[in-house]
Tab-separated table of C-alpha atoms in Angstrom:
chain	number	residue	atom	x	y	z
A	1	MET	CA	13.075	22.885	10.800
A	2	PRO	CA	16.912	23.442	10.161
A	3	PHE	CA	17.150	20.609	7.872
A	4	PRO	CA	15.480	19.951	4.295
A	5	CYS	CA	12.334	17.848	4.827
A	6	ILE	CA	12.295	16.894	1.024
A	7	LYS	CA	15.356	15.318	-0.468
A	8	ILE	CA	15.610	14.074	-4.031
A	9	GLN	CA	18.972	12.433	-4.545
A	10	GLN	CA	20.886	9.771	-6.411
A	11	GLU	CA	22.922	8.467	-3.401
A	12	ASP	CA	21.616	6.058	-0.819
A	13	PHE	CA	20.723	7.126	2.602
A	14	ASP	CA	21.308	5.955	6.102
A	15	LEU	CA	18.348	5.254	8.289
A	16	THR	CA	19.975	5.933	11.643
A	17	THR	CA	21.491	9.251	10.472
A	18	GLU	CA	18.198	10.401	9.039
A	19	ILE	CA	16.141	9.432	11.946
A	20	ASN	CA	18.472	10.942	14.446
A	21	ASN	CA	18.515	14.415	12.519
A	22	LEU	CA	14.706	14.054	12.349
A	23	ARG	CA	14.432	13.823	16.208
A	24	LYS	CA	17.122	15.968	17.091
A	25	GLY	CA	15.978	19.052	19.492
A	26	HIS	CA	12.360	17.888	19.490
A	27	LYS	CA	11.773	16.542	23.120
A	28	LYS	CA	8.111	15.942	22.916
A	29	ILE	CA	8.586	13.081	20.415
A	30	GLY	CA	7.402	9.725	21.572
A	31	ALA	CA	6.953	7.946	18.315
A	32	VAL	CA	8.787	7.623	15.126
A	33	VAL	CA	7.238	5.689	12.020
A	34	ALA	CA	9.748	5.160	9.172
A	35	PHE	CA	8.838	3.533	5.875
A	36	VAL	CA	11.456	2.285	3.574
A	37	GLY	CA	10.516	1.209	-0.060
A	38	THR	CA	13.145	-1.203	-1.554
A	39	VAL	CA	13.720	-2.578	-5.052
A	40	ARG	CA	12.237	-6.074	-5.071
A	41	ASP	CA	14.393	-8.386	-7.489
A	42	LEU	CA	11.289	-9.883	-9.054
A	43	ASN	CA	8.368	-8.249	-10.796
A	44	GLU	CA	5.848	-10.392	-12.312
A	45	GLY	CA	8.233	-13.325	-12.269
A	46	ASP	CA	11.068	-11.846	-14.115
A	47	ASP	CA	14.642	-11.108	-12.650
A	48	ILE	CA	15.321	-7.439	-12.498
A	49	ALA	CA	18.985	-6.420	-13.031
A	50	VAL	CA	18.416	-2.691	-12.765
A	51	LEU	CA	15.743	-0.302	-11.686
A	52	GLU	CA	15.817	3.353	-13.112
A	53	LEU	CA	14.025	6.203	-11.596
A	54	GLU	CA	12.999	9.236	-13.701
A	55	HIS	CA	11.288	12.374	-12.241
A	56	TYR	CA	10.113	15.792	-13.166
A	57	PRO	CA	12.652	18.041	-11.538
A	58	ASN	CA	11.037	21.171	-9.744
A	59	MET	CA	7.613	19.559	-9.589
A	60	THR	CA	8.692	16.569	-7.656
A	61	GLU	CA	9.776	18.608	-4.747
A	62	LYS	CA	6.485	20.842	-4.987
A	63	ALA	CA	4.398	17.517	-5.032
A	64	LEU	CA	6.174	16.112	-2.077
A	65	GLU	CA	6.169	19.265	-0.006
A	66	ASP	CA	2.236	19.423	-0.727
A	67	ILE	CA	1.949	15.960	0.404
A	68	ARG	CA	3.985	16.551	3.577
A	69	LEU	CA	2.037	19.644	4.477
A	70	LYS	CA	-1.311	17.813	4.003
A	71	ALA	CA	-0.327	15.292	6.523
A	72	HIS	CA	0.820	17.968	8.977
A	73	ASP	CA	-2.646	19.746	8.569
A	74	ARG	CA	-4.560	16.510	9.165
A	75	TRP	CA	-2.517	15.126	12.179
A	76	ASN	CA	-0.765	16.522	15.149
A	77	LEU	CA	2.805	15.730	14.170
A	78	GLN	CA	6.205	16.951	15.291
A	79	THR	CA	8.475	16.458	12.190
A	80	SER	CA	8.585	14.626	8.962
A	81	LEU	CA	11.012	13.826	6.042
A	82	ILE	CA	10.826	12.390	2.548
A	83	ILE	CA	13.811	11.203	0.623
A	84	HIS	CA	13.366	9.826	-2.791
A	85	ARG	CA	16.365	8.432	-4.867
A	86	ILE	CA	16.490	9.069	-8.713
A	87	GLY	CA	18.834	7.379	-11.242
A	88	LYS	CA	19.867	3.667	-11.331
A	89	MET	CA	19.319	1.138	-8.459
A	90	GLN	CA	20.049	-2.467	-7.908
A	91	PRO	CA	17.667	-5.007	-6.593
A	92	CYS	CA	17.519	-4.726	-2.767
A	93	GLU	CA	18.573	-1.069	-2.551
A	94	GLN	CA	16.602	1.462	-0.753
A	95	ILE	CA	14.389	3.701	-2.902
A	96	VAL	CA	12.362	5.863	-0.597
A	97	LEU	CA	12.184	6.920	3.107
A	98	VAL	CA	9.197	8.590	4.609
A	99	ALA	CA	9.594	9.242	8.278
A	100	VAL	CA	7.160	10.882	10.644
A	101	THR	CA	7.620	11.791	14.345
A	102	SER	CA	4.722	12.602	16.862
A	103	ARG	CA	3.744	12.422	20.563
A	104	HIS	CA	1.867	9.337	20.226
A	105	ARG	CA	1.940	6.352	17.760
A	106	GLU	CA	-1.425	6.646	16.101
A	107	GLU	CA	-0.692	9.859	14.386
A	108	ALA	CA	2.647	8.814	13.205
A	109	PHE	CA	1.339	5.570	11.815
A	110	HIS	CA	-1.487	7.142	9.905
A	111	ALA	CA	0.601	10.031	8.576
A	112	ALA	CA	3.456	7.983	7.279
A	113	HIS	CA	1.078	5.745	5.423
A	114	PHE	CA	-0.957	8.723	4.099
A	115	ILE	CA	2.188	10.323	2.761
A	116	MET	CA	3.295	7.021	1.009
A	117	ASP	CA	-0.258	6.589	-0.504
A	118	TYR	CA	-0.081	9.946	-1.977
A	119	LEU	CA	3.428	9.972	-3.084
A	120	LYS	CA	2.588	6.706	-4.989
A	121	THR	CA	-0.280	8.574	-6.997
A	122	ASN	CA	0.785	12.169	-6.971
A	123	ALA	CA	4.579	12.601	-7.206
A	124	PRO	CA	6.000	12.561	-10.625
A	125	PHE	CA	8.505	9.631	-10.524
A	126	TRP	CA	8.552	6.745	-13.083
A	127	LYS	CA	10.308	3.391	-12.914
A	128	LYS	CA	12.040	1.534	-15.627
A	129	GLU	CA	13.090	-1.968	-15.119
A	130	THR	CA	15.778	-3.662	-17.107
A	131	PHE	CA	15.752	-7.470	-16.982
A	132	ALA	CA	18.715	-9.778	-16.753
A	133	ASN	CA	18.196	-10.539	-20.492
A	134	GLY	CA	18.611	-6.797	-21.325
A	135	ASP	CA	14.821	-6.106	-21.925
A	136	THR	CA	13.486	-2.893	-20.548
A	137	HIS	CA	9.999	-1.871	-19.662
A	138	TRP	CA	8.227	0.960	-17.996
A	139	VAL	CA	6.490	-0.238	-14.837
A	140	ASP	CA	2.622	0.032	-14.916
A	141	ALA	CA	0.829	2.035	-12.390
A	142	ARG	CA	-1.126	-0.184	-10.138
A	143	MET	CA	-4.955	0.407	-9.748
A	144	SER	CA	-4.606	-0.712	-5.886
A	145	ASP	CA	-2.300	2.448	-5.431
A	146	LYS	CA	-5.336	4.659	-6.659
A	147	ASP	CA	-7.701	2.784	-4.347
A	148	ALA	CA	-5.357	3.174	-1.490
A	149	GLU	CA	-5.271	7.004	-1.940
A	150	GLN	CA	-9.029	7.306	-2.196
A	151	LYS	CA	-9.544	5.452	1.169
A	152	TRP	CA	-8.223	8.493	2.840
A	153	LEU	CA	-10.871	10.795	1.410
A	154	SER	CA	-13.620	8.790	3.461
A	155	ARG	CA	-11.605	8.509	6.733
B	1	MET	CA	5.229	30.977	-25.902
B	2	LEU	CA	4.641	27.557	-24.129
B	3	ASN	CA	7.339	25.219	-22.732
B	4	ILE	CA	6.271	21.637	-23.224
B	5	LEU	CA	7.941	18.545	-21.446
B	6	TYR	CA	7.434	14.767	-21.963
B	7	PHE	CA	8.340	12.163	-19.534
B	8	ALA	CA	9.039	8.448	-19.237
B	9	SER	CA	7.260	6.278	-21.719
B	10	LEU	CA	5.678	9.291	-23.605
B	11	LYS	CA	9.015	10.925	-23.876
B	12	GLU	CA	10.252	7.626	-25.619
B	13	ALA	CA	7.116	7.195	-27.752
B	14	LEU	CA	7.389	10.709	-29.034
B	15	GLY	CA	11.130	10.781	-29.280
B	16	GLN	CA	11.248	14.209	-27.593
B	17	ALA	CA	11.738	15.380	-24.079
B	18	GLU	CA	11.077	19.105	-24.467
B	19	GLU	CA	9.927	21.717	-26.955
B	20	THR	CA	9.185	25.365	-27.108
B	21	ILE	CA	6.100	26.477	-29.082
B	22	SER	CA	5.984	30.125	-30.016
B	23	ALA	CA	2.380	30.220	-30.841
B	24	THR	CA	0.123	31.823	-28.310
B	25	GLU	CA	-3.330	30.744	-29.643
B	26	PHE	CA	-3.860	27.942	-27.162
B	27	SER	CA	-6.787	28.756	-24.748
B	28	THR	CA	-6.626	25.283	-22.941
B	29	VAL	CA	-4.691	22.208	-22.641
B	30	GLU	CA	-7.365	20.459	-24.731
B	31	ASN	CA	-6.542	22.960	-27.513
B	32	LEU	CA	-2.785	22.309	-27.329
B	33	ILE	CA	-3.496	18.603	-27.483
B	34	ASN	CA	-5.496	18.850	-30.428
B	35	THR	CA	-2.807	20.764	-32.350
B	36	LEU	CA	-0.026	18.511	-31.358
B	37	SER	CA	-2.018	15.486	-32.297
B	38	GLU	CA	-2.225	16.727	-35.848
B	39	ARG	CA	1.427	15.801	-36.118
B	40	GLY	CA	0.528	12.043	-36.847
B	41	GLU	CA	-0.649	8.750	-35.202
B	42	GLN	CA	1.984	8.572	-32.758
B	43	TRP	CA	1.022	11.968	-31.289
B	44	ALA	CA	-2.648	11.372	-31.409
B	45	GLY	CA	-2.222	8.010	-29.602
B	46	ALA	CA	0.143	9.504	-26.982
B	47	LEU	CA	-2.063	12.544	-26.247
B	48	LEU	CA	-5.552	12.896	-27.902
B	49	HIS	CA	-6.578	9.218	-27.439
B	50	ASN	CA	-4.458	8.446	-24.194
B	51	THR	CA	-7.179	8.074	-21.442
B	52	ASN	CA	-4.185	7.576	-19.003
B	53	LEU	CA	-2.608	10.846	-20.040
B	54	GLN	CA	-1.405	12.846	-17.033
B	55	ILE	CA	-0.927	16.625	-17.220
B	56	ALA	CA	0.837	19.272	-15.163
B	57	VAL	CA	0.761	23.036	-15.850
B	58	ASN	CA	3.443	24.982	-13.941
B	59	HIS	CA	4.155	21.925	-11.602
B	60	ASP	CA	0.536	21.440	-10.446
B	61	ILE	CA	-1.688	18.624	-11.732
B	62	ALA	CA	-3.918	19.982	-14.428
B	63	SER	CA	-6.652	18.597	-16.680
B	64	ARG	CA	-7.539	19.107	-20.281
B	65	ASP	CA	-9.780	22.040	-19.558
B	66	THR	CA	-7.081	24.011	-17.676
B	67	PRO	CA	-6.393	27.316	-19.340
B	68	LEU	CA	-3.051	28.196	-20.698
B	69	SER	CA	-1.175	31.546	-20.785
B	70	SER	CA	2.062	32.579	-22.498
B	71	GLY	CA	5.159	31.401	-20.555
B	72	ASP	CA	3.356	28.230	-19.079
B	73	GLU	CA	5.163	25.030	-18.639
B	74	ILE	CA	3.082	22.033	-19.536
B	75	ALA	CA	4.112	18.492	-18.811
B	76	PHE	CA	2.545	15.367	-20.351
B	77	PHE	CA	3.315	12.034	-18.645
B	78	PRO	CA	2.006	8.544	-17.863
B	79	PRO	CA	0.625	7.592	-14.589
B	80	VAL	CA	3.241	7.901	-11.960
B	81	THR	CA	5.149	4.776	-10.336
B	82	GLY	CA	7.466	6.102	-7.723
B	83	GLY	CA	7.800	5.102	-4.189
C	1	MET	CA	14.940	-16.867	10.433
C	2	PRO	CA	18.573	-17.122	11.463
C	3	PHE	CA	18.370	-14.372	13.850
C	4	PRO	CA	16.161	-13.633	17.003
C	5	CYS	CA	13.059	-12.024	16.279
C	6	ILE	CA	12.366	-10.894	19.821
C	7	LYS	CA	15.155	-9.234	21.740
C	8	ILE	CA	14.848	-7.860	25.428
C	9	GLN	CA	17.984	-5.973	26.313
C	10	GLN	CA	19.386	-3.038	28.376
C	11	GLU	CA	21.449	-1.689	25.689
C	12	ASP	CA	20.313	0.683	22.862
C	13	PHE	CA	19.861	-0.690	19.333
C	14	ASP	CA	20.938	0.856	15.955
C	15	LEU	CA	18.106	1.192	13.465
C	16	THR	CA	20.342	0.756	10.251
C	17	THR	CA	21.866	-2.350	11.642
C	18	GLU	CA	18.760	-3.993	12.725
C	19	ILE	CA	16.806	-3.222	9.541
C	20	ASN	CA	19.712	-4.458	7.524
C	21	ASN	CA	19.755	-7.848	9.295
C	22	LEU	CA	15.953	-8.024	8.967
C	23	ARG	CA	16.128	-7.591	5.184
C	24	LYS	CA	19.118	-9.693	4.462
C	25	GLY	CA	18.533	-12.681	2.376
C	26	HIS	CA	14.831	-11.792	1.530
C	27	LYS	CA	14.784	-10.532	-2.005
C	28	LYS	CA	10.964	-10.261	-2.311
C	29	ILE	CA	10.799	-7.330	0.250
C	30	GLY	CA	9.564	-4.066	-1.231
C	31	ALA	CA	8.300	-2.474	2.008
C	32	VAL	CA	9.792	-2.002	5.464
C	33	VAL	CA	7.914	-0.208	8.173
C	34	ALA	CA	9.830	0.567	11.633
C	35	PHE	CA	8.247	2.076	14.694
C	36	VAL	CA	10.450	3.297	17.304
C	37	GLY	CA	9.125	4.550	20.687
C	38	THR	CA	11.192	7.135	22.507
C	39	VAL	CA	11.224	8.662	25.931
C	40	ARG	CA	9.505	11.776	26.004
C	41	ASP	CA	10.906	14.203	28.446
C	42	LEU	CA	7.605	15.602	29.598
C	43	ASN	CA	4.686	13.596	31.044
C	44	GLU	CA	1.746	15.355	32.342
C	45	GLY	CA	3.793	18.473	32.521
C	46	ASP	CA	6.641	17.327	34.801
C	47	ASP	CA	10.269	16.993	33.760
C	48	ILE	CA	11.354	13.349	33.592
C	49	ALA	CA	14.884	12.658	34.578
C	50	VAL	CA	14.970	8.873	34.391
C	51	LEU	CA	12.639	6.232	32.994
C	52	GLU	CA	12.867	2.741	34.333
C	53	LEU	CA	11.285	-0.194	32.579
C	54	GLU	CA	10.609	-3.319	34.623
C	55	HIS	CA	9.408	-6.643	32.966
C	56	TYR	CA	8.402	-9.987	33.661
C	57	PRO	CA	11.286	-12.263	32.397
C	58	ASN	CA	10.158	-15.454	30.428
C	59	MET	CA	6.646	-14.021	29.999
C	60	THR	CA	7.672	-11.143	28.080
C	61	GLU	CA	9.396	-13.107	25.333
C	62	LYS	CA	6.417	-15.378	25.270
C	63	ALA	CA	3.844	-12.609	24.944
C	64	LEU	CA	5.777	-10.782	22.195
C	65	GLU	CA	6.302	-13.832	20.108
C	66	ASP	CA	2.494	-14.537	20.348
C	67	ILE	CA	1.823	-10.996	19.030
C	68	ARG	CA	4.424	-11.421	16.177
C	69	LEU	CA	2.869	-14.568	15.198
C	70	LYS	CA	-0.651	-13.305	15.307
C	71	ALA	CA	0.602	-10.533	12.878
C	72	HIS	CA	2.198	-13.137	10.620
C	73	ASP	CA	-1.092	-15.068	10.602
C	74	ARG	CA	-3.219	-11.997	9.627
C	75	TRP	CA	-0.944	-10.602	7.024
C	76	ASN	CA	1.298	-11.670	4.308
C	77	LEU	CA	4.545	-10.661	5.726
C	78	GLN	CA	8.287	-11.382	4.884
C	79	THR	CA	10.157	-10.819	8.374
C	80	SER	CA	9.449	-9.006	11.536
C	81	LEU	CA	11.465	-8.015	14.711
C	82	ILE	CA	10.478	-6.618	18.051
C	83	ILE	CA	13.226	-5.088	20.358
C	84	HIS	CA	12.237	-3.825	23.748
C	85	ARG	CA	14.770	-2.185	26.251
C	86	ILE	CA	14.601	-2.835	30.133
C	87	GLY	CA	16.287	-0.825	32.942
C	88	LYS	CA	17.073	2.757	33.054
C	89	MET	CA	16.726	5.347	30.354
C	90	GLN	CA	17.043	8.996	29.690
C	91	PRO	CA	14.834	11.377	27.915
C	92	CYS	CA	15.095	11.029	24.129
C	93	GLU	CA	16.521	7.474	24.300
C	94	GLN	CA	14.857	4.806	22.128
C	95	ILE	CA	12.635	2.318	24.084
C	96	VAL	CA	11.284	0.039	21.561
C	97	LEU	CA	11.570	-1.022	17.897
C	98	VAL	CA	8.815	-2.941	15.929
C	99	ALA	CA	10.029	-3.541	12.285
C	100	VAL	CA	7.977	-5.548	9.626
C	101	THR	CA	8.818	-6.227	6.006
C	102	SER	CA	6.476	-7.285	3.220
C	103	ARG	CA	6.184	-7.083	-0.455
C	104	HIS	CA	3.798	-4.248	-0.377
C	105	ARG	CA	3.372	-1.429	2.018
C	106	GLU	CA	-0.279	-2.020	3.070
C	107	GLU	CA	0.575	-5.233	4.934
C	108	ALA	CA	3.627	-3.831	6.637
C	109	PHE	CA	1.930	-0.653	7.739
C	110	HIS	CA	-0.976	-2.619	9.364
C	111	ALA	CA	1.168	-5.331	10.902
C	112	ALA	CA	3.661	-2.760	12.676
C	113	HIS	CA	0.717	-0.839	13.969
C	114	PHE	CA	-1.076	-4.043	15.185
C	115	ILE	CA	1.986	-5.375	16.997
C	116	MET	CA	2.530	-2.139	18.751
C	117	ASP	CA	-1.112	-1.788	19.813
C	118	TYR	CA	-0.988	-5.299	21.406
C	119	LEU	CA	2.327	-4.835	22.788
C	120	LYS	CA	1.143	-1.792	24.589
C	121	THR	CA	-1.698	-3.918	26.279
C	122	ASN	CA	-0.312	-7.351	26.449
C	123	ALA	CA	3.332	-7.441	27.078
C	124	PRO	CA	4.414	-7.307	30.762
C	125	PHE	CA	6.375	-4.164	30.995
C	126	TRP	CA	5.969	-1.422	33.407
C	127	LYS	CA	7.253	2.180	33.304
C	128	LYS	CA	8.579	4.126	36.397
C	129	GLU	CA	9.340	7.519	35.961
C	130	THR	CA	11.697	9.603	38.299
C	131	PHE	CA	11.275	13.377	38.014
C	132	ALA	CA	14.029	16.104	38.331
C	133	ASN	CA	12.962	16.664	42.097
C	134	GLY	CA	13.529	12.941	42.782
C	135	ASP	CA	9.862	11.957	43.031
C	136	THR	CA	9.023	8.723	41.393
C	137	HIS	CA	5.794	7.286	40.076
C	138	TRP	CA	4.502	4.290	38.088
C	139	VAL	CA	3.050	5.293	34.656
C	140	ASP	CA	-0.753	4.766	34.466
C	141	ALA	CA	-2.049	2.559	31.865
C	142	ARG	CA	-3.991	4.667	29.178
C	143	MET	CA	-7.593	3.814	28.084
C	144	SER	CA	-6.696	4.757	24.488
C	145	ASP	CA	-4.407	1.981	24.438
C	146	LYS	CA	-7.158	-0.519	25.223
C	147	ASP	CA	-9.259	1.182	22.577
C	148	ALA	CA	-6.673	0.859	20.008
C	149	GLU	CA	-6.239	-2.882	20.610
C	150	GLN	CA	-10.045	-3.409	20.542
C	151	LYS	CA	-10.169	-1.697	17.162
C	152	TRP	CA	-8.327	-4.602	15.499
C	153	LEU	CA	-11.043	-7.047	16.526
C	154	SER	CA	-13.588	-5.504	14.289
C	155	ARG	CA	-11.380	-4.927	11.157
D	1	MET	CA	3.352	-25.953	45.735
D	2	LEU	CA	2.638	-22.571	43.915
D	3	ASN	CA	5.111	-19.951	42.980
D	4	ILE	CA	3.697	-16.473	43.127
D	5	LEU	CA	5.204	-13.371	41.546
D	6	TYR	CA	4.492	-9.719	42.080
D	7	PHE	CA	5.353	-6.920	39.724
D	8	ALA	CA	5.831	-3.106	39.561
D	9	SER	CA	3.460	-1.061	41.896
D	10	LEU	CA	2.030	-4.345	43.325
D	11	LYS	CA	5.438	-5.599	44.239
D	12	GLU	CA	6.082	-2.270	45.914
D	13	ALA	CA	2.803	-2.099	47.765
D	14	LEU	CA	3.208	-5.674	48.962
D	15	GLY	CA	6.933	-5.276	49.753
D	16	GLN	CA	7.414	-8.601	48.228
D	17	ALA	CA	8.718	-9.871	44.618
D	18	GLU	CA	8.277	-13.663	44.844
D	19	GLU	CA	7.092	-16.345	47.366
D	20	THR	CA	6.367	-19.978	47.240
D	21	ILE	CA	3.179	-21.446	48.931
D	22	SER	CA	3.412	-25.099	49.814
D	23	ALA	CA	-0.341	-25.691	50.247
D	24	THR	CA	-1.938	-27.145	47.313
D	25	GLU	CA	-5.775	-26.644	48.247
D	26	PHE	CA	-6.154	-23.707	45.853
D	27	SER	CA	-8.466	-24.791	43.069
D	28	THR	CA	-8.597	-21.657	41.285
D	29	VAL	CA	-6.771	-18.180	41.116
D	30	GLU	CA	-9.963	-16.650	42.881
D	31	ASN	CA	-9.307	-19.252	45.654
D	32	LEU	CA	-5.598	-18.097	45.991
D	33	ILE	CA	-6.680	-14.375	45.804
D	34	ASN	CA	-9.095	-14.870	48.805
D	35	THR	CA	-6.523	-16.596	50.919
D	36	LEU	CA	-3.675	-14.034	50.256
D	37	SER	CA	-6.216	-11.245	50.952
D	38	GLU	CA	-6.703	-12.521	54.484
D	39	ARG	CA	-3.213	-11.279	55.300
D	40	GLY	CA	-4.507	-7.827	55.828
D	41	GLU	CA	-6.034	-4.687	54.149
D	42	GLN	CA	-2.920	-4.003	52.013
D	43	TRP	CA	-3.294	-7.326	50.329
D	44	ALA	CA	-7.072	-7.261	50.070
D	45	GLY	CA	-6.605	-3.722	48.368
D	46	ALA	CA	-3.994	-4.978	46.166
D	47	LEU	CA	-5.675	-8.388	45.147
D	48	LEU	CA	-9.246	-9.062	46.102
D	49	HIS	CA	-10.531	-5.381	45.660
D	50	ASN	CA	-8.262	-4.387	42.795
D	51	THR	CA	-10.553	-4.129	39.576
D	52	ASN	CA	-7.413	-3.327	37.687
D	53	LEU	CA	-5.596	-6.500	38.783
D	54	GLN	CA	-3.888	-8.513	36.036
D	55	ILE	CA	-2.991	-12.078	36.295
D	56	ALA	CA	-0.826	-14.567	34.507
D	57	VAL	CA	-0.658	-18.365	35.048
D	58	ASN	CA	2.403	-20.028	33.631
D	59	HIS	CA	3.110	-16.963	31.491
D	60	ASP	CA	-0.160	-16.637	29.926
D	61	ILE	CA	-2.868	-13.908	30.716
D	62	ALA	CA	-5.383	-15.721	33.008
D	63	SER	CA	-8.484	-14.696	35.033
D	64	ARG	CA	-9.850	-15.267	38.526
D	65	ASP	CA	-11.500	-18.509	37.578
D	66	THR	CA	-8.410	-20.038	35.885
D	67	PRO	CA	-7.651	-23.458	37.575
D	68	LEU	CA	-4.553	-23.990	39.465
D	69	SER	CA	-2.279	-27.058	39.819
D	70	SER	CA	0.758	-27.733	42.016
D	71	GLY	CA	3.879	-26.345	40.274
D	72	ASP	CA	2.096	-23.396	38.534
D	73	GLU	CA	3.564	-19.958	38.418
D	74	ILE	CA	1.060	-17.360	39.161
D	75	ALA	CA	1.804	-13.628	38.506
D	76	PHE	CA	-0.031	-10.718	39.919
D	77	PHE	CA	0.625	-7.189	38.292
D	78	PRO	CA	-1.034	-3.920	37.410
D	79	PRO	CA	-2.017	-3.063	33.727
D	80	VAL	CA	1.011	-3.060	31.515
D	81	THR	CA	2.612	0.227	30.314
D	82	GLY	CA	5.597	-0.874	27.940
D	83	GLY	CA	6.246	0.338	24.377
């Protein structure tokens, strides 16, 4: 593929542009599934002012590429793309994009879901919230994310 | 020589993002954790007694019994929360 | 919702614009799943020159709204949108958009997949292909689409 | 009075998109199909003997035993292929 399939960046992304690039030149694509994760402005009832994303440079790219290739091994896909933002973000901003293309919809739905579930538990990103009153705290990992990953093992 | 990285809440708790250890007597991650944890309670709590501790060796997820060689990059961090 | 959740239209749609509208004013959204169906240029090995979409006006809107509400009954969603184009389209053009927003990703993935599976078997659209040599034929319904719908009954 | 619509390949096979039938003696869709199918082989093949025939009454999916009332809109069409 002539464009990077993994992007770690501070700047926001444009959905139409990214999906058009992902589809370009691939005439067998019939289905595109895109997941966008956004910053909720409420977590456990407190107003979030800023969300900061820390990551582990170099390992992040490797972990995401491993997940992406696992998805391509498991399903018959055309192309795929993972964009994850780092740094500071405001409520309602886009954090992550996972986009997958395939001939038929079943594969793209499963693969995009799979990539997100594995990203959540295997890619070295950490979220830190700053509340309106200035307090900060590191977001706790959710047990349900580990469960979501485990489910793919028995499918 | 080992390069050691700390991330997120662990980095804050230990007040350190990165260090280089010149000794080479560490056969496994477990071994390294034991030595670092001798620095004090803060370290023992963050590493030795931390059941949620995540470990990577040379950018791959590792465990306490992963063997170490000189030149390795070892990272310690809490469970990931991206996406 | 202040914008129509079902759109039947000849003109193409812009993904970024539609998703931004769908998210606007909903601060609890953490997940967006968008499915885009596109015109493959090959069907059963022949080059497709034009795809024409016929539909049953009035019933189409009702059928799609029924499916959309079924998804909202079944999962805890924030907002959802279905756009389906009609008339003539070229290979690689976008045909359909199903977009769903929710707090967490699980619901949005399932609901978007569910809506597409039901749309495929319950919304009165018919595809007619014209090949490069001028031959035309009505696309056959796929048995796998009926199977995909049935799977939701036992989940 | 019944309003009848035909779509897609059925419309082409029957050469007709819409018609109004003034008679009101049709108690069910089955009944209407039987009468329409008396018009000839083309009609019987498209309706009576068509195991893939899809039916809607007043914009809701219906079946052969759905009852009919004057003013109803009945649509006949092949399996749908949108999306």
